Coordinates of C-alpha atoms and ligand atoms in Angstrom, one line a residue:
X3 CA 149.8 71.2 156.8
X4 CA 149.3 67.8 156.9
X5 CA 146.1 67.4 158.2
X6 CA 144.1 65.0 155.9
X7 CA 141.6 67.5 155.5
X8 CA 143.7 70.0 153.3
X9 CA 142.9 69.7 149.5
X10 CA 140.3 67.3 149.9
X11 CA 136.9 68.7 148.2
X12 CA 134.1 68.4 150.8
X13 CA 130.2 68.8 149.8
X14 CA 127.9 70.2 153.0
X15 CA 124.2 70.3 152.5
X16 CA 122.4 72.9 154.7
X17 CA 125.3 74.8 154.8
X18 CA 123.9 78.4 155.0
X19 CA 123.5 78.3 158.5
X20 CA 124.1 76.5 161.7
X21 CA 126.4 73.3 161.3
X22 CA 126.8 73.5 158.1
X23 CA 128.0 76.8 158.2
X24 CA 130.1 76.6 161.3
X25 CA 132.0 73.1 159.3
X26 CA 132.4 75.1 156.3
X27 CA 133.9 77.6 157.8
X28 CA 136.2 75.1 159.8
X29 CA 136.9 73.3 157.4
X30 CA 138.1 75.9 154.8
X31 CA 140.3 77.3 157.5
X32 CA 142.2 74.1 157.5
X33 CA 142.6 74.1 154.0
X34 CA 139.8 72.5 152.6
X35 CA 137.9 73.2 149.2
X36 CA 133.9 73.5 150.5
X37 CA 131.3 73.0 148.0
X38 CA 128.1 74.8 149.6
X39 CA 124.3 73.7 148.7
X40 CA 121.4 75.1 150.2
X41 CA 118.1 76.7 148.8
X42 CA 119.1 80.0 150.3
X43 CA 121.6 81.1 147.9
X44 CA 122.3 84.6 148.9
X45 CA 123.6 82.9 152.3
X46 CA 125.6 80.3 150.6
X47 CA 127.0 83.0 147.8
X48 CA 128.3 85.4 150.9
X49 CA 130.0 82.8 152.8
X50 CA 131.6 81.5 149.6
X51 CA 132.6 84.8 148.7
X52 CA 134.3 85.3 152.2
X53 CA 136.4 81.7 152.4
X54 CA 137.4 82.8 148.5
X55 CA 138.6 86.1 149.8
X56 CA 140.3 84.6 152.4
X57 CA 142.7 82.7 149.9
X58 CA 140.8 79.5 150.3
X59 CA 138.6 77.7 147.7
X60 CA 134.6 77.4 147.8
X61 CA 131.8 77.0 145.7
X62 CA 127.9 77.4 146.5
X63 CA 125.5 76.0 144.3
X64 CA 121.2 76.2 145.2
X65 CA 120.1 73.1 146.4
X66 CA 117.1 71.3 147.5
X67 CA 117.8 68.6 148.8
X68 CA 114.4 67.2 148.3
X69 CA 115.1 66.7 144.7
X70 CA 117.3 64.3 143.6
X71 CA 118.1 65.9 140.5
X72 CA 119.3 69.1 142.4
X73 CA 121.6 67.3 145.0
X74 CA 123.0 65.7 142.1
X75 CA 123.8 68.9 140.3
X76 CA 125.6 69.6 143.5
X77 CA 128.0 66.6 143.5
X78 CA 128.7 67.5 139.7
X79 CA 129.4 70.9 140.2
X80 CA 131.8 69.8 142.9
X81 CA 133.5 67.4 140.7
X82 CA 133.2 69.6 137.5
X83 CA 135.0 72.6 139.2
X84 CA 137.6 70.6 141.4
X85 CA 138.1 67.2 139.9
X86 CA 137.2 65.0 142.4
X87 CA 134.8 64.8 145.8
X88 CA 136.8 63.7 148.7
X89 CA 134.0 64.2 151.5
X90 CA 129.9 64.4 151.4
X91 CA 128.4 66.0 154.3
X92 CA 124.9 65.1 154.5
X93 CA 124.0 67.8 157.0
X94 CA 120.7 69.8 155.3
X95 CA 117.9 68.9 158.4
X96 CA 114.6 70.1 159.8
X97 CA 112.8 69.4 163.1
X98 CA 109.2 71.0 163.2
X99 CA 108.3 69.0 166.4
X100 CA 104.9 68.4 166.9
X101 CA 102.4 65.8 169.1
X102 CA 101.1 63.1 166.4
X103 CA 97.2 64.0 167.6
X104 CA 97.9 67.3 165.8
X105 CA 97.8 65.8 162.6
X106 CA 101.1 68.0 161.0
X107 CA 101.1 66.0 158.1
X108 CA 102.8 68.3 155.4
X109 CA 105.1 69.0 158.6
X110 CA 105.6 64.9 158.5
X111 CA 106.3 64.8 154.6
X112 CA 108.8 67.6 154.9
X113 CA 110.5 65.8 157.8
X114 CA 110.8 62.6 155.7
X115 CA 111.5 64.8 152.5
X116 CA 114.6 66.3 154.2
X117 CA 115.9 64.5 156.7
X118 CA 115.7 60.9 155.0
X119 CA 115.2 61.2 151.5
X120 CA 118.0 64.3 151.1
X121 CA 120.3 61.9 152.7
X122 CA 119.8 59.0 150.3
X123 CA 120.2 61.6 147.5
X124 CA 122.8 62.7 148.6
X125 CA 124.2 59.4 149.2
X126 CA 123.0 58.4 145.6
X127 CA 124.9 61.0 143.9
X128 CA 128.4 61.4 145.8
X129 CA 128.8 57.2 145.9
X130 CA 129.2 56.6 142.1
X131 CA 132.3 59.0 141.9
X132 CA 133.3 57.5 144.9
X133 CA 133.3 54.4 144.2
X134 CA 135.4 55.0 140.9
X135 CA 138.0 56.9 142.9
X136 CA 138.1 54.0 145.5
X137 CA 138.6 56.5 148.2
X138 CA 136.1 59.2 150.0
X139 CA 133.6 59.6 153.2
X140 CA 130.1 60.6 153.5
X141 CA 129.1 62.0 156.6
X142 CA 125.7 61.9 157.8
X143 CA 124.1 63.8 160.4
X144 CA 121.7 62.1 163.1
X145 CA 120.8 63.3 166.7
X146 CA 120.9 62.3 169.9
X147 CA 117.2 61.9 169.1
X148 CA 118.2 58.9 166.6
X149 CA 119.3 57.1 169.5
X150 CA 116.3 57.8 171.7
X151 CA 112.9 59.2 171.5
X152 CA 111.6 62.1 173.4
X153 CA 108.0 63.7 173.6
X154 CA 106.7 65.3 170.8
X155 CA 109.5 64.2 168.1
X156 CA 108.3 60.9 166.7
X157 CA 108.6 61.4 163.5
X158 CA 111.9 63.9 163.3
X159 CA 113.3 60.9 165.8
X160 CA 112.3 58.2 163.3
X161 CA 114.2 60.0 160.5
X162 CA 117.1 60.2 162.8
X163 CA 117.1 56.5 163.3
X164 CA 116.7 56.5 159.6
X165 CA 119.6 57.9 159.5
X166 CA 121.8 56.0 161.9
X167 CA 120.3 52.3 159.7
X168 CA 120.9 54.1 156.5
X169 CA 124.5 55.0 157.4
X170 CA 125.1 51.5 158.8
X171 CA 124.0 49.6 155.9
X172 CA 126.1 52.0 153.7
X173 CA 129.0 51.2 156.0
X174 CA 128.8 47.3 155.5
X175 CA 128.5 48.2 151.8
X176 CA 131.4 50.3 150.9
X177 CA 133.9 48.2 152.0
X178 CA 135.1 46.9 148.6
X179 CA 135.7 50.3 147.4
X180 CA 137.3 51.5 150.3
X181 CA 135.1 54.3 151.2
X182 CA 134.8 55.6 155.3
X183 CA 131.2 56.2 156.7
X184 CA 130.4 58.3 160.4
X185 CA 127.5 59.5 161.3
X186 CA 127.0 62.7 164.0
X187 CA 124.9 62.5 166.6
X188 CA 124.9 65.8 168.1
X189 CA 122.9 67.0 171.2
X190 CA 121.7 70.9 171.6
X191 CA 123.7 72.8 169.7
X192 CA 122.7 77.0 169.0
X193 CA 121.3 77.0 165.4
X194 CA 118.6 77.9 163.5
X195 CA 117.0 74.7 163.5
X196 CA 114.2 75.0 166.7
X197 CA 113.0 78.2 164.1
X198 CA 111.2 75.0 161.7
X199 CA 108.9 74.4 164.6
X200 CA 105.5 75.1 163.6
X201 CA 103.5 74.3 167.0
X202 CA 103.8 77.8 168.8
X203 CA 103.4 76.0 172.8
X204 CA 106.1 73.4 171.0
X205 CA 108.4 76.1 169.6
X206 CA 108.7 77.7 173.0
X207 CA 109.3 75.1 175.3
X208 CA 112.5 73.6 172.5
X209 CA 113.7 77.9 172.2
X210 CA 114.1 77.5 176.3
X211 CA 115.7 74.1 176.4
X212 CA 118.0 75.6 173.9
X213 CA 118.7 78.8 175.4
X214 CA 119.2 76.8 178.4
X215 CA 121.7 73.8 177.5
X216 CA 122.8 74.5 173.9
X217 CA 126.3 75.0 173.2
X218 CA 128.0 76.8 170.1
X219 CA 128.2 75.2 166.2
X220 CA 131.6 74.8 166.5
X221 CA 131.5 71.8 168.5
X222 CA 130.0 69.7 165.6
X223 CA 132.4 71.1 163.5
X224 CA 135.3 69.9 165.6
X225 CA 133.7 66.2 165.5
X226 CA 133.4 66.3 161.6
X227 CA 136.9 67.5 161.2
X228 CA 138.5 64.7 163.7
X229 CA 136.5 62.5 161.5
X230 CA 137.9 63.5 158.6
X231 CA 141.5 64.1 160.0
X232 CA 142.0 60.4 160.7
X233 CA 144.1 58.5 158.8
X234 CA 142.9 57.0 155.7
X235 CA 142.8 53.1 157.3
X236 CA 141.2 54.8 160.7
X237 CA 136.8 54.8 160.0
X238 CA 134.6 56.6 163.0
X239 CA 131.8 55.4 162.5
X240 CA 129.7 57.2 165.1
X241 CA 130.1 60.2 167.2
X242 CA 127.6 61.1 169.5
X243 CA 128.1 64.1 171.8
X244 CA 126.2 66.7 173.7
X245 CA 126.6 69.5 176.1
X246 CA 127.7 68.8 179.0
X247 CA 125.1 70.0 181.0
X248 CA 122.5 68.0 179.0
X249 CA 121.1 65.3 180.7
X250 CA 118.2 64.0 178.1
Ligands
NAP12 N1 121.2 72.1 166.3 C1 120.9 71.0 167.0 O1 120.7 71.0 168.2 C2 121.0 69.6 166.3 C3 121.0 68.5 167.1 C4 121.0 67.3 166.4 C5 121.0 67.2 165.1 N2 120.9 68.3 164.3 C6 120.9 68.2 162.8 O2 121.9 69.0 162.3 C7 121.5 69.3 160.9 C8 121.8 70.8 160.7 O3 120.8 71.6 161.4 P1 121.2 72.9 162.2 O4 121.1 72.6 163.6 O5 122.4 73.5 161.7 O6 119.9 73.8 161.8 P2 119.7 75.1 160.9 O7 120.6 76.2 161.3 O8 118.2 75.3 160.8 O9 120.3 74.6 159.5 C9 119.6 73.7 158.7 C10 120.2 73.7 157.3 O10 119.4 72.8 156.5 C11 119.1 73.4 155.3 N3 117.9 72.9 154.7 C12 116.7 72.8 155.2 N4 115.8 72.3 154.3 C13 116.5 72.1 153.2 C14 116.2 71.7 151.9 N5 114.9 71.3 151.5 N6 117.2 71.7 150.9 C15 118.4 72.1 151.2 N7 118.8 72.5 152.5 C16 117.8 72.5 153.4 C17 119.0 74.9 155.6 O11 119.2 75.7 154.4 P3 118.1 76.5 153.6 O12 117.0 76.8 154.4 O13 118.9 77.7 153.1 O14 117.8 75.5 152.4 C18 120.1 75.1 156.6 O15 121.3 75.4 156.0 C19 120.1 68.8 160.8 O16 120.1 67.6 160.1 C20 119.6 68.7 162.2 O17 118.6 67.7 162.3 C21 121.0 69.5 164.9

């Protein structure tokens, strides 16, 4: 196979269900060594334990990727077990959607916690190796809701724009060490992730849009894995996609 994606060592965040899951799985099957964080171990452990007994290579470690110190640990392991860390997925999101007159703050802090601050931890620990190997790609994971607010996500939209300014600057920056940046923008796709909504009027109306227009994991993992698949002097900086029958 001569893919660009077999061999290389890939760190996902959040990967015990929904993307992350679906990209490990993808991933692995085109010969990739996955290095699995996520706070629920038991999920991580299993899906480890089936790419392993597939003949592939995986690793899950806990993670939360609200402490620095843990998403570190992560990027170690990956290195300490496998030599090297070729790809970091910065996937690990929530979206508890909520109207700013309800006041969610703890719902706010956890949004910023995750979705911004995991990203520059993660960011944080997989650059220094990266840097010193002079080759390797982060991957961070927006929304179609970082490129344009809708009602009742201000602040899970802000940290999507977060992420989109985040990834640019670290695009510009990287250069000199020869690293490649993307960022995913995906629309609806069938997770876990409407589950974090706290607001039970908000919860429902997001379960029906979903059930309605979303469309199965595999499509991010597809984008991520034509990312990664380019050649080495080929960057995608963004992808942004949807389903097709989403018109927001
Ligand atoms: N599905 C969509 O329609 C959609 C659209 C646009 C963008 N996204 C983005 O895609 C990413 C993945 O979400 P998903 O759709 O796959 O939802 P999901 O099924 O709910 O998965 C979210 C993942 O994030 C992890 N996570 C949450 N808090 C964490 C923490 N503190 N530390 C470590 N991991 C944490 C969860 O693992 P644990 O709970 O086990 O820790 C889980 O693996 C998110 O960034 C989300 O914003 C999704």
């Amino acid at each position: 196979m001569n893919n660009n994606i077999e061999g290389k060592v890939v760190v996902i965040t959040g990967a015990s269900s929904g993307l992350g899951e679906a990209t490990a799985r993808h991933l692995s099957g085109q010969g990739a060594v996955v290095v699995l964080g996520a706070r629920r171990i038991e999920r991580i452990r299993a899906l480890a334990d089936e790419l392993n007994a597939a003949g592939n290579k995986a690793l899950a470690v806990q993670t939360d990727v609200t402490d620095p110190d843990q998403v570190q640990a992560l990027v170690d392991a990956a290195v300490e077990a496998f030599g090297r860390i070729d790809v970091m997925i910065n996937n690990a999101g929530i979206m508890p959607h909520s109207p700013l007159d309800r006041g969610k703050v703890d719902d706010w802090n956890r949004t910023i916690d995750v979705n911004i601050k995991g990203v520059l931890y993660g960011i944080g620990a997989a650059l220094p190796y990266m840097e010193q190997q002079k080759s390797g790609h982060i991957i961070n994971v927006s929304s179609v809701a970082g490129h344009k607010v809708g009602l009742n996500n201000a602040v899970y939209s802000a940290t999507k724009h977060a992420v989109r300014a985040i990834s640019e600057g670290l695009r510009q920056e990287v250069k000199p060490y020869n690293l490649r940046t993307t960022v995913v923008s995906p629309g609806a796709v069938a997770t876990e992730l409407p589950d974090s909504i706290t607001e039970a009027d908000v919860s429902k109306g997001i379960h029906e849009f979903y059930a309605e227009y979303a469309i199965p994991a595999d499509s991010f993992a597809r984008a991520v894995a034509f990312a990664i698949s380019q050649p080495e002097d080929v960057d995608i900086n963004e992808i942004l996609f949807r389903p097709t029958s989403q018109a927001l």
